[in-house]
mmCIF file of C-alpha atoms in Angstrom:
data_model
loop_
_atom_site.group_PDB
_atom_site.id
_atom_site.type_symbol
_atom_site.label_atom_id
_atom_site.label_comp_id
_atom_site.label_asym_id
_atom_site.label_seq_id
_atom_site.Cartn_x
_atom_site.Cartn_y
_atom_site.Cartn_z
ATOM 1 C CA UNK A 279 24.890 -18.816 19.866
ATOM 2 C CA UNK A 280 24.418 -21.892 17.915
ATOM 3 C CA UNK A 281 22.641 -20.744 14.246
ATOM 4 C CA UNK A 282 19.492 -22.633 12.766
ATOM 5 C CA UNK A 283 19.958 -24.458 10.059
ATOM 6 C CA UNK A 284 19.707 -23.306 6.574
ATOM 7 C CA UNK A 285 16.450 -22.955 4.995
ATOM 8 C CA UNK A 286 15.570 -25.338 2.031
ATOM 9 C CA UNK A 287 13.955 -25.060 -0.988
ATOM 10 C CA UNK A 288 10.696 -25.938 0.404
ATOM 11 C CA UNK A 289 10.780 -22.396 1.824
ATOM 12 C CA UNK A 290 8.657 -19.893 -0.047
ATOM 13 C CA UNK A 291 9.456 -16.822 -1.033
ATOM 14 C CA UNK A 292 6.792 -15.297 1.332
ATOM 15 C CA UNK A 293 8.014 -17.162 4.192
ATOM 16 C CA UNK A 294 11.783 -15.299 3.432
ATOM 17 C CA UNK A 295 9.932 -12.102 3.461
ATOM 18 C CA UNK A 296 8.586 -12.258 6.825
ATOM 19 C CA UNK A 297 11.720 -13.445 8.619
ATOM 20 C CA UNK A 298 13.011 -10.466 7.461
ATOM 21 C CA UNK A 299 10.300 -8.191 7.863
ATOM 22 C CA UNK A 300 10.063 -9.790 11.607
ATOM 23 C CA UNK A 301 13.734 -9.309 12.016
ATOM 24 C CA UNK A 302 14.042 -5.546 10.782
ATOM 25 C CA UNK A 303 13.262 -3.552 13.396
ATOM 26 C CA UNK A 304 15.880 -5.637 16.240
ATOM 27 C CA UNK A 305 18.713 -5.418 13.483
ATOM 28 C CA UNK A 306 21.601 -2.743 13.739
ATOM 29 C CA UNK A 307 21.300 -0.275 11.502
ATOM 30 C CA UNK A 308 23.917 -1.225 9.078
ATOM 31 C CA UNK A 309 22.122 -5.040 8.889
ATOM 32 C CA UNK A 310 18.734 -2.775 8.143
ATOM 33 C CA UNK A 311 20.268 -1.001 5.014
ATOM 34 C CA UNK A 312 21.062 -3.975 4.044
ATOM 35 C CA UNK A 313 18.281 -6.173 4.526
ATOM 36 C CA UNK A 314 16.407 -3.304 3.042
ATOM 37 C CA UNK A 315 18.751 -3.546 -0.100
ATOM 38 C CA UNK A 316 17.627 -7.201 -0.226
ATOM 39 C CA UNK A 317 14.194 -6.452 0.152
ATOM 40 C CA UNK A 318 13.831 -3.782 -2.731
ATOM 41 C CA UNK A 319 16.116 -5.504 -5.216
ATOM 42 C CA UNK A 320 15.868 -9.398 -5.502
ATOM 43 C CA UNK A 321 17.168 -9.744 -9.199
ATOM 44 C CA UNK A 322 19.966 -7.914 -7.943
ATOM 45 C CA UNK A 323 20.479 -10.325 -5.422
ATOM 46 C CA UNK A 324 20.074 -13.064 -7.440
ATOM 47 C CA UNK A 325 22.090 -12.477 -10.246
ATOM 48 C CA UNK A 326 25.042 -9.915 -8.514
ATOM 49 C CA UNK A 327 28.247 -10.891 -6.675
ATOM 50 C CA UNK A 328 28.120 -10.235 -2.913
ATOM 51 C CA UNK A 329 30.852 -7.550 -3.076
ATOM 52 C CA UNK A 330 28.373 -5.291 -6.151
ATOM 53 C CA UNK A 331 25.783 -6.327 -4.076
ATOM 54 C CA UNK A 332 27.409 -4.267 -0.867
ATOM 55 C CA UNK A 333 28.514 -1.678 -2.898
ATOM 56 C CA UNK A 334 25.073 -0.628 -4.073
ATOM 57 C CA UNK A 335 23.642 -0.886 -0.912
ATOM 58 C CA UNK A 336 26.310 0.956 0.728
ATOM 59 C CA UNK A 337 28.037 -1.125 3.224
ATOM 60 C CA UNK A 338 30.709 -3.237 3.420
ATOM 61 C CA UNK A 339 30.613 -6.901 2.136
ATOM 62 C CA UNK A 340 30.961 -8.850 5.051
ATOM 63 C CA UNK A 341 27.519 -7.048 6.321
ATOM 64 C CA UNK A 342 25.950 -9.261 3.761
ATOM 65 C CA UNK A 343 27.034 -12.389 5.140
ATOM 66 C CA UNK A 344 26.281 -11.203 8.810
ATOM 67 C CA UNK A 345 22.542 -10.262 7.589
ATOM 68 C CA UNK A 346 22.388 -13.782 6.277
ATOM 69 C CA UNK A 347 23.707 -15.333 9.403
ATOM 70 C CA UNK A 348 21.180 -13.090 11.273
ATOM 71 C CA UNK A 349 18.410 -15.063 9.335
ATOM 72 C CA UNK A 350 19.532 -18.149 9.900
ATOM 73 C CA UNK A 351 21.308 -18.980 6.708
ATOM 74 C CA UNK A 352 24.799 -20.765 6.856
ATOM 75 C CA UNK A 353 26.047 -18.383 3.932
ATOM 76 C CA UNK A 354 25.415 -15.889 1.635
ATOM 77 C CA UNK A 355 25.049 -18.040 -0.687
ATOM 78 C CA UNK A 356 22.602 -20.133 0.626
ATOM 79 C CA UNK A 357 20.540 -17.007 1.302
ATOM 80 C CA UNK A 358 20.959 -15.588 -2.397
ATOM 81 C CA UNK A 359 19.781 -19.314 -3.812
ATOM 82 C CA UNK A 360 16.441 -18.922 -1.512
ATOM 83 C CA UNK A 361 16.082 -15.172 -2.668
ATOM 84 C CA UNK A 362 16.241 -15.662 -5.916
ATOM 85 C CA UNK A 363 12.718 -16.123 -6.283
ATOM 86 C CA UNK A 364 11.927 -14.362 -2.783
ATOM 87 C CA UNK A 365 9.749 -11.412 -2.533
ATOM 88 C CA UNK A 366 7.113 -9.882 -4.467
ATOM 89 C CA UNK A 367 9.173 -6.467 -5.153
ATOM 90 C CA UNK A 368 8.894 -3.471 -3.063
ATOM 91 C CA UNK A 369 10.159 -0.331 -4.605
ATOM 92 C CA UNK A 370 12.532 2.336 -3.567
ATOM 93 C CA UNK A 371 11.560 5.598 -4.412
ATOM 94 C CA UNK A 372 14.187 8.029 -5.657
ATOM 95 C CA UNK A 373 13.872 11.796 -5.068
ATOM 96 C CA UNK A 374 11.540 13.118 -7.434
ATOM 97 C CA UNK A 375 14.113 15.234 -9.386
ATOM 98 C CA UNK A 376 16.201 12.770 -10.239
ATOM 99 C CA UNK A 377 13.156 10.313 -11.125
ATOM 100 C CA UNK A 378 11.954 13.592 -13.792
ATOM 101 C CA UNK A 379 15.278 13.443 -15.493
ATOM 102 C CA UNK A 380 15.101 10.319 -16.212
ATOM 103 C CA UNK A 381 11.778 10.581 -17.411
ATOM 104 C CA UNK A 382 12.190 13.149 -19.748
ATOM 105 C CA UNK A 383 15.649 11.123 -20.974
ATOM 106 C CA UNK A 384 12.791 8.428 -21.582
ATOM 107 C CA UNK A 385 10.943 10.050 -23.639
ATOM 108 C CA UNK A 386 13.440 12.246 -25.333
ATOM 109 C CA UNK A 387 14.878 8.202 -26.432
ATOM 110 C CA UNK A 388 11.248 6.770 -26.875
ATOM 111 C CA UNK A 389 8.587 9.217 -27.582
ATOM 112 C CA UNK A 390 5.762 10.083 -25.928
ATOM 113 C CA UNK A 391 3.525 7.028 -27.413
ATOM 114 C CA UNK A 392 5.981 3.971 -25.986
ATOM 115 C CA UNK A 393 6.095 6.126 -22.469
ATOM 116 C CA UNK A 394 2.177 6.483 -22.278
ATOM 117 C CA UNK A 395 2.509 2.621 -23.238
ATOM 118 C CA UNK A 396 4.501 1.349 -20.534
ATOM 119 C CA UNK A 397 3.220 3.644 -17.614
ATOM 120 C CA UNK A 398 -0.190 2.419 -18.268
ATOM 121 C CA UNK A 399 1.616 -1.018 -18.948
ATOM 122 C CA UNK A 400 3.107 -0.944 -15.534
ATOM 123 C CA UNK A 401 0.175 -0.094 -13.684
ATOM 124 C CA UNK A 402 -1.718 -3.047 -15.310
ATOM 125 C CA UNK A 403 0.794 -5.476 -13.858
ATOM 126 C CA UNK A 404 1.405 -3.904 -10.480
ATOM 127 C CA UNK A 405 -2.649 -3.949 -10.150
ATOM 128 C CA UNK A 406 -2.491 -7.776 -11.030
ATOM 129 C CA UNK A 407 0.329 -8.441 -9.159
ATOM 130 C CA UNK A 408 -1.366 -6.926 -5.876
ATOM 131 C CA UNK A 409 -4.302 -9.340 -6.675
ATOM 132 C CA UNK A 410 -2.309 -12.734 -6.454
ATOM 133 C CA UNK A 411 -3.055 -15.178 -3.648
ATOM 134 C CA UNK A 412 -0.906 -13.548 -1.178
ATOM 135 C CA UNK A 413 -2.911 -9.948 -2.009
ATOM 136 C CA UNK A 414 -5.987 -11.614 -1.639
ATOM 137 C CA UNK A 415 -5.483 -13.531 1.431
ATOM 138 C CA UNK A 416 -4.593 -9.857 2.733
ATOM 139 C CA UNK A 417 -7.806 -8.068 1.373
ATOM 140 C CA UNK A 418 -10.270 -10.729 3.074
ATOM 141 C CA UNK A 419 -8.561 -10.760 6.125
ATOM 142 C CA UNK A 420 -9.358 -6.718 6.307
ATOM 143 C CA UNK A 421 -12.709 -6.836 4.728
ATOM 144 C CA UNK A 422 -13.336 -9.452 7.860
ATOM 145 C CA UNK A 423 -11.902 -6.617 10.034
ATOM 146 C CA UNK A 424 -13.610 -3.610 8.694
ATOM 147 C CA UNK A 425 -17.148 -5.615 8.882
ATOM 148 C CA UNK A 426 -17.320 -6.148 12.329
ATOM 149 C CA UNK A 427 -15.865 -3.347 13.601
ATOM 150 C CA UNK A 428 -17.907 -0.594 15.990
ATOM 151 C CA UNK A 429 -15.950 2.582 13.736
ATOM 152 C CA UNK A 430 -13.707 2.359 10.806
ATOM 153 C CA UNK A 431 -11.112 5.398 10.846
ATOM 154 C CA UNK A 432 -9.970 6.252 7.301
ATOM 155 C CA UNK A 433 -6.027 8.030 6.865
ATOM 156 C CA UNK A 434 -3.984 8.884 4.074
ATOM 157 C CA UNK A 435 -2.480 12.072 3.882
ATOM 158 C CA UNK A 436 -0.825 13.782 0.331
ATOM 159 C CA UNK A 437 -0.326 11.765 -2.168
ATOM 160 C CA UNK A 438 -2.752 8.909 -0.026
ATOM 161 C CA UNK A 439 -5.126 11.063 0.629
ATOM 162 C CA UNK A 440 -6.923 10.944 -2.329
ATOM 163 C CA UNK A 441 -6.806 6.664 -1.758
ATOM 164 C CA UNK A 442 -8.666 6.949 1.584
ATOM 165 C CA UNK A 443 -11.366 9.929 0.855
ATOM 166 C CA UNK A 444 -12.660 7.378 -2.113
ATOM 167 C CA UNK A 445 -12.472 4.586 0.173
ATOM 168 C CA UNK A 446 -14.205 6.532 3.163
ATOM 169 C CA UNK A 447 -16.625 7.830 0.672
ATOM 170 C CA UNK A 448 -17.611 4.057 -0.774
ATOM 171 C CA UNK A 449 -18.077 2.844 2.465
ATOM 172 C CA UNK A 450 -20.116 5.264 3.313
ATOM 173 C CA UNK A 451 -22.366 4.631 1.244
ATOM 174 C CA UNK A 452 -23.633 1.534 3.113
ATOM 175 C CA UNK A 453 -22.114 1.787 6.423
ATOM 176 C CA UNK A 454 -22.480 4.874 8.533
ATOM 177 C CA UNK A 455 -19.663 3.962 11.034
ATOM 178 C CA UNK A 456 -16.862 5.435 8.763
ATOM 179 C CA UNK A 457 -14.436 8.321 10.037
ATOM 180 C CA UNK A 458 -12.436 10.249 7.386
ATOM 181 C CA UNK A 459 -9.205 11.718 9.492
ATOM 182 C CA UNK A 460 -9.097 15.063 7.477
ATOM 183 C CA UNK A 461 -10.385 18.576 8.828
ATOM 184 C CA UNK A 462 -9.516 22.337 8.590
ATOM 185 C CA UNK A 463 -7.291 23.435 10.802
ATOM 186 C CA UNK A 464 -5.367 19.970 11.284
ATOM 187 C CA UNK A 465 -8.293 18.802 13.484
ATOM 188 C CA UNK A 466 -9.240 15.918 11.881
ATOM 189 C CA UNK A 467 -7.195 13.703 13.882
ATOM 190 C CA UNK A 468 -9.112 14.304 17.131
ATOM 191 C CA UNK A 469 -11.322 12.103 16.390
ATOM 192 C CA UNK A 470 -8.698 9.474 17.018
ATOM 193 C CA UNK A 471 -9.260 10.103 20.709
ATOM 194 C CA UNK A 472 -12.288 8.089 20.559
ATOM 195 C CA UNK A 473 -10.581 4.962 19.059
ATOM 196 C CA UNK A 474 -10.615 1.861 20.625
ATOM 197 C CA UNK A 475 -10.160 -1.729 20.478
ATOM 198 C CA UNK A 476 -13.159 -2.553 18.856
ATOM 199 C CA UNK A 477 -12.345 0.079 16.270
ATOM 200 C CA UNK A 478 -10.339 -0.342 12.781
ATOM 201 C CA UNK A 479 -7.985 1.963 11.639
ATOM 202 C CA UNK A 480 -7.276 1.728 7.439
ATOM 203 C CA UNK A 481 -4.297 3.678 6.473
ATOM 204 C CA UNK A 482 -2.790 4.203 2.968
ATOM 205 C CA UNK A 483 0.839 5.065 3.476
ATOM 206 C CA UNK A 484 3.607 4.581 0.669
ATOM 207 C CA UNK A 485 7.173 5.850 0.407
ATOM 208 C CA UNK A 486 7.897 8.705 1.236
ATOM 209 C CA UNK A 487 6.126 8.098 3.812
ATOM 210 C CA UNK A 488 4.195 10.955 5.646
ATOM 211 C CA UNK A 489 5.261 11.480 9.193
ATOM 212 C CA UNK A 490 2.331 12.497 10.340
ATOM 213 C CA UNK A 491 0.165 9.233 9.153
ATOM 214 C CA UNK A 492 2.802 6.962 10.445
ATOM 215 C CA UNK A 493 2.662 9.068 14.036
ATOM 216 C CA UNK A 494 -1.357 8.665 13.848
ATOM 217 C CA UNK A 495 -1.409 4.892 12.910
ATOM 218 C CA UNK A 496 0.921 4.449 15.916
ATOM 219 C CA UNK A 497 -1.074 6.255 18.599
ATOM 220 C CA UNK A 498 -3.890 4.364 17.419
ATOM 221 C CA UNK A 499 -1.879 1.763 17.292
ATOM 222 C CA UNK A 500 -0.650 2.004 20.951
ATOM 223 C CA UNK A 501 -4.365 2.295 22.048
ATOM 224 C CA UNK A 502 -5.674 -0.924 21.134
ATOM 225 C CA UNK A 503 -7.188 -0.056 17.457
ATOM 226 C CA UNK A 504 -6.415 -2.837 15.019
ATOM 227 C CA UNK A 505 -4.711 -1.217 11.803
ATOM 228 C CA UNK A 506 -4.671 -2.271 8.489
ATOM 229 C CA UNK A 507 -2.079 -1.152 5.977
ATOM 230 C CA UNK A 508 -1.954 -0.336 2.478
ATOM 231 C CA UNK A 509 1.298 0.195 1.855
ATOM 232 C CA UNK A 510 4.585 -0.542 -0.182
ATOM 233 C CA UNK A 511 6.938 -2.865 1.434
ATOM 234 C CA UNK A 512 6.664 -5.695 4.571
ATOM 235 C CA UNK A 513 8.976 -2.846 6.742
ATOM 236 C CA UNK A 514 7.569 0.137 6.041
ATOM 237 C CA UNK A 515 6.692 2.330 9.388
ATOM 238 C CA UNK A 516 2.820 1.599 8.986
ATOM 239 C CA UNK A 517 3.428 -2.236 8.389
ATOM 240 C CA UNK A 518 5.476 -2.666 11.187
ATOM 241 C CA UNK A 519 2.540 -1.814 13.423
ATOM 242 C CA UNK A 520 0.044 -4.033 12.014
ATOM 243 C CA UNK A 521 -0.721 -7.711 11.213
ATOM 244 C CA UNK A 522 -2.955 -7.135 7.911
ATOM 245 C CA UNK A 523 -0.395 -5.555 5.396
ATOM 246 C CA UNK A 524 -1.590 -5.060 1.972
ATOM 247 C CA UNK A 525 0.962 -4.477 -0.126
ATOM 248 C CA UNK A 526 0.803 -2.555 -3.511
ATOM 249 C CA UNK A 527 3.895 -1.953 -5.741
ATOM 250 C CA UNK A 528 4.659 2.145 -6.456
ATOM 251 C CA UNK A 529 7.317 1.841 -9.362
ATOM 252 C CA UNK A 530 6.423 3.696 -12.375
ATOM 253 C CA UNK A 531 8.152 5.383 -15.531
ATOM 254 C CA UNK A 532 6.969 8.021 -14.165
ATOM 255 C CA UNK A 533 9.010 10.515 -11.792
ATOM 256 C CA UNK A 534 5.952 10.309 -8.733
ATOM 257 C CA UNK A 535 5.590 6.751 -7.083
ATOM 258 C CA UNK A 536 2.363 5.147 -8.769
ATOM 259 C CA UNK A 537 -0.934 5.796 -6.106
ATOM 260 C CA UNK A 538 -3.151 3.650 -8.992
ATOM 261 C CA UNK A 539 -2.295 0.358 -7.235
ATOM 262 C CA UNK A 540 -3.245 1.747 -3.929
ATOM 263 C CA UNK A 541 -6.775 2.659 -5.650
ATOM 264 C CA UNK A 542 -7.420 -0.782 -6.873
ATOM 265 C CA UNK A 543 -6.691 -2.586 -3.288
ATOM 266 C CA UNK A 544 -8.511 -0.144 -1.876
ATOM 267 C CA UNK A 545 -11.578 -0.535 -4.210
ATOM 268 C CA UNK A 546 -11.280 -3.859 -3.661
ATOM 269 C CA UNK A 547 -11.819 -3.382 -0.354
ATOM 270 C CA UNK A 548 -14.363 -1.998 0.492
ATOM 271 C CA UNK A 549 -16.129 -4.070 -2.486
ATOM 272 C CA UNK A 550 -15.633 -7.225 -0.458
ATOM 273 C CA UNK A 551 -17.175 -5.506 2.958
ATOM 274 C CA UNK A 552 -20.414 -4.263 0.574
ATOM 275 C CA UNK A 553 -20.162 -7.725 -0.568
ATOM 276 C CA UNK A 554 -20.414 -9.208 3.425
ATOM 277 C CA UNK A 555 -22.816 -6.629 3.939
ATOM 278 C CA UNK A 556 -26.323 -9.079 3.220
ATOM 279 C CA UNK A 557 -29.730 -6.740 3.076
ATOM 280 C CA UNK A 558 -28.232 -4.631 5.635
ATOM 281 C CA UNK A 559 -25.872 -2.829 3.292
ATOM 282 C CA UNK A 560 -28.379 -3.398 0.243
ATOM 283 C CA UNK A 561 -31.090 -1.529 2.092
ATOM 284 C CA UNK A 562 -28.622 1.657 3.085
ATOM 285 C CA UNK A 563 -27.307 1.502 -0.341
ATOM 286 C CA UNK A 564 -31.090 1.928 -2.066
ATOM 287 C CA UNK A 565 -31.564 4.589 0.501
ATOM 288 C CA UNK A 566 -28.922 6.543 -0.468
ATOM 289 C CA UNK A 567 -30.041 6.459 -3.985
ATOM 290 C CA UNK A 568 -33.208 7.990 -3.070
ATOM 291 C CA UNK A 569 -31.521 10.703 -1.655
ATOM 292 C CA UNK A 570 -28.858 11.474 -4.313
ATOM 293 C CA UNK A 571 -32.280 11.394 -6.365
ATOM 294 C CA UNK A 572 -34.124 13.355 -3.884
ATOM 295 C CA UNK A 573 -31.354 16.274 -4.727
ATOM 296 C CA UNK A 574 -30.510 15.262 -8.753
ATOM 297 C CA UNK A 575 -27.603 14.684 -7.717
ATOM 298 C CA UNK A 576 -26.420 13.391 -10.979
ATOM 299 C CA UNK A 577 -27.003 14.719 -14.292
ATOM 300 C CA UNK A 578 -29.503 13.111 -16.866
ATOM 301 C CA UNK A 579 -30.972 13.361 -20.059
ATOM 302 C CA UNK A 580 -34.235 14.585 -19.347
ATOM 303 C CA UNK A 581 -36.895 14.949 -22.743
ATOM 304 C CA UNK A 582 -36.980 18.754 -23.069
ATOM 305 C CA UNK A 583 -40.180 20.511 -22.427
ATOM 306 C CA UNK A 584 -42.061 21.553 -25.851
ATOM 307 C CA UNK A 585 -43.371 25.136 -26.180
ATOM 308 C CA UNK A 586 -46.819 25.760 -26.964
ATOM 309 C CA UNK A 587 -47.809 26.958 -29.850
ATOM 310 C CA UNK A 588 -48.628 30.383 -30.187
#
């Protein structure tokens, strides 16, 4: 089979990321881990030899050529040139022990004042970095999505869960066509039985992913509800099932992936449907006031009653 020829530099780096992403799932395995590899660590790429590059992905070196080949590239080293300013990075996520040593060696080196720094550092640039033109592109494609759809199913489960009940409960309060997937007794997926094709599905799913979420997004999937994705890398098991992926970086200083990204897309959002929403959402919004009033909902400071004098 006669190859393509090599990309050029007028390729973007988003335009790398796809082919890959579009390639993943009809690789072999051993091309996967290391496409994967490629995908979570560009400097590496970049700036390693092929053969360190192998070793730390754990495969041999000529997979690294073949995965180029697979692509389209003549060589490796055509491939490294493009992906040295490829992707946006995803992040792997390490298991959670080892992430804590490392954390406490951190701060044990640093002190707790330069670790507070750079988590909160870190989150400021992953939350910017999920805003640039690609993120954006992303978020108004959704918002376009979630406005004109007949339900909008909600779905993030541990970590994510906390991502979609905000969302659900934003939306909420100016559309009343939201579904939060989340009951007692694991019955809150049911509702899924009533999703359709002119339904939306929003899921918040970020490595490790949650089987369960992934299984849900794909049986909606499968029957005809469009899915959108917040999620952490162009093949995770959510993104591979939808066309809208937003994608949020989880790497932190911290030994649990970072979930504040995730928050800030999702704010986002659900801002931008509220924003879409004209008089319609304006008028649903006042009435909800009136009956957070209608129940003091929230706490005020009310002038305190004088007593009369005796």
């Amino acid at each position: 089979m006669s190859l393509p020829a090599s990309p050029d530099a007028s390729q973007t780096a988003l335009s790398l990321g796809d082919r890959i992403a579009q390639a993943f799932a009809s690789l072999p395995p051993q091309l996967q881990t290391a496409a994967q590899f490629v995908l979570d660590h560009p400097d590496d790429v970049a700036l390693l030899s092929m053969r360190e590059q192998a070793r730390r992905a754990g495969v041999p070196p000529v997979t690294m050529t073949r995965l180029a080949r697979q692509l389209g590239f003549t060589d490796y080293a055509a491939f490294r040139d493009v992906q040295a300013s490829a992707l946006r990075r995803p992040i792997h996520t390490a298991e959670f022990s080892h992430r804590a040593g490392r954390l406490q060696k951190h701060q044990q080196q640093s002190g707790d004042g330069a670790l507070a720094a750079q988590i909160g550092w870190t989150m400021a640039d992953h939350i910017a970095g999920s805003h640039d033109e690609a993120g954006i592109s992303a978020l108004i494609a959704a918002a376009a999505q979630i406005e004109t759809a007949r339900r909008v199913y909600f779905l993030g489960l541990r970590s994510c869960h906390a991502v979609a009940f905000h969302a659900h409960y934003v939306h909420g309060l100016f559309r009343d066509n939201g579904v939060l997937l989340d009951g007692a007794g694991d019955t809150g997926f049911d509702a899924l039985r009533h999703a359709g094709t002119k339904d939306v599905l929003l899921v918040v799913s970020v490595a490790p992913y949650t089987t369960a979420a992934v299984e849900r997004a794909a049986y909606a999937s499968r029957h005809g509800t469009a899915i959108v994705a917040i999620t952490d890398s162009r093949v995770s098991p959510v993104a591979a099932i939808t066309r809208n992926c937003i994608l949020v970086p989880t790497e932190t200083p911290s030994f649990f992936h970072a979930i504040t990204p995730a928050f800030s897309v999702a704010e986002t959002l659900i801002a931008l449907v509220a924003a879409r929403g004209g008089e319609q959402a304006l008028s649903a919004i006042r009435n909800a006031e009136h009956q957070l009033d209608a129940f003091s909902t929230y706490w005020s400071r009310r002038p305190q009653r004088r007593k009369p004098k005796s």
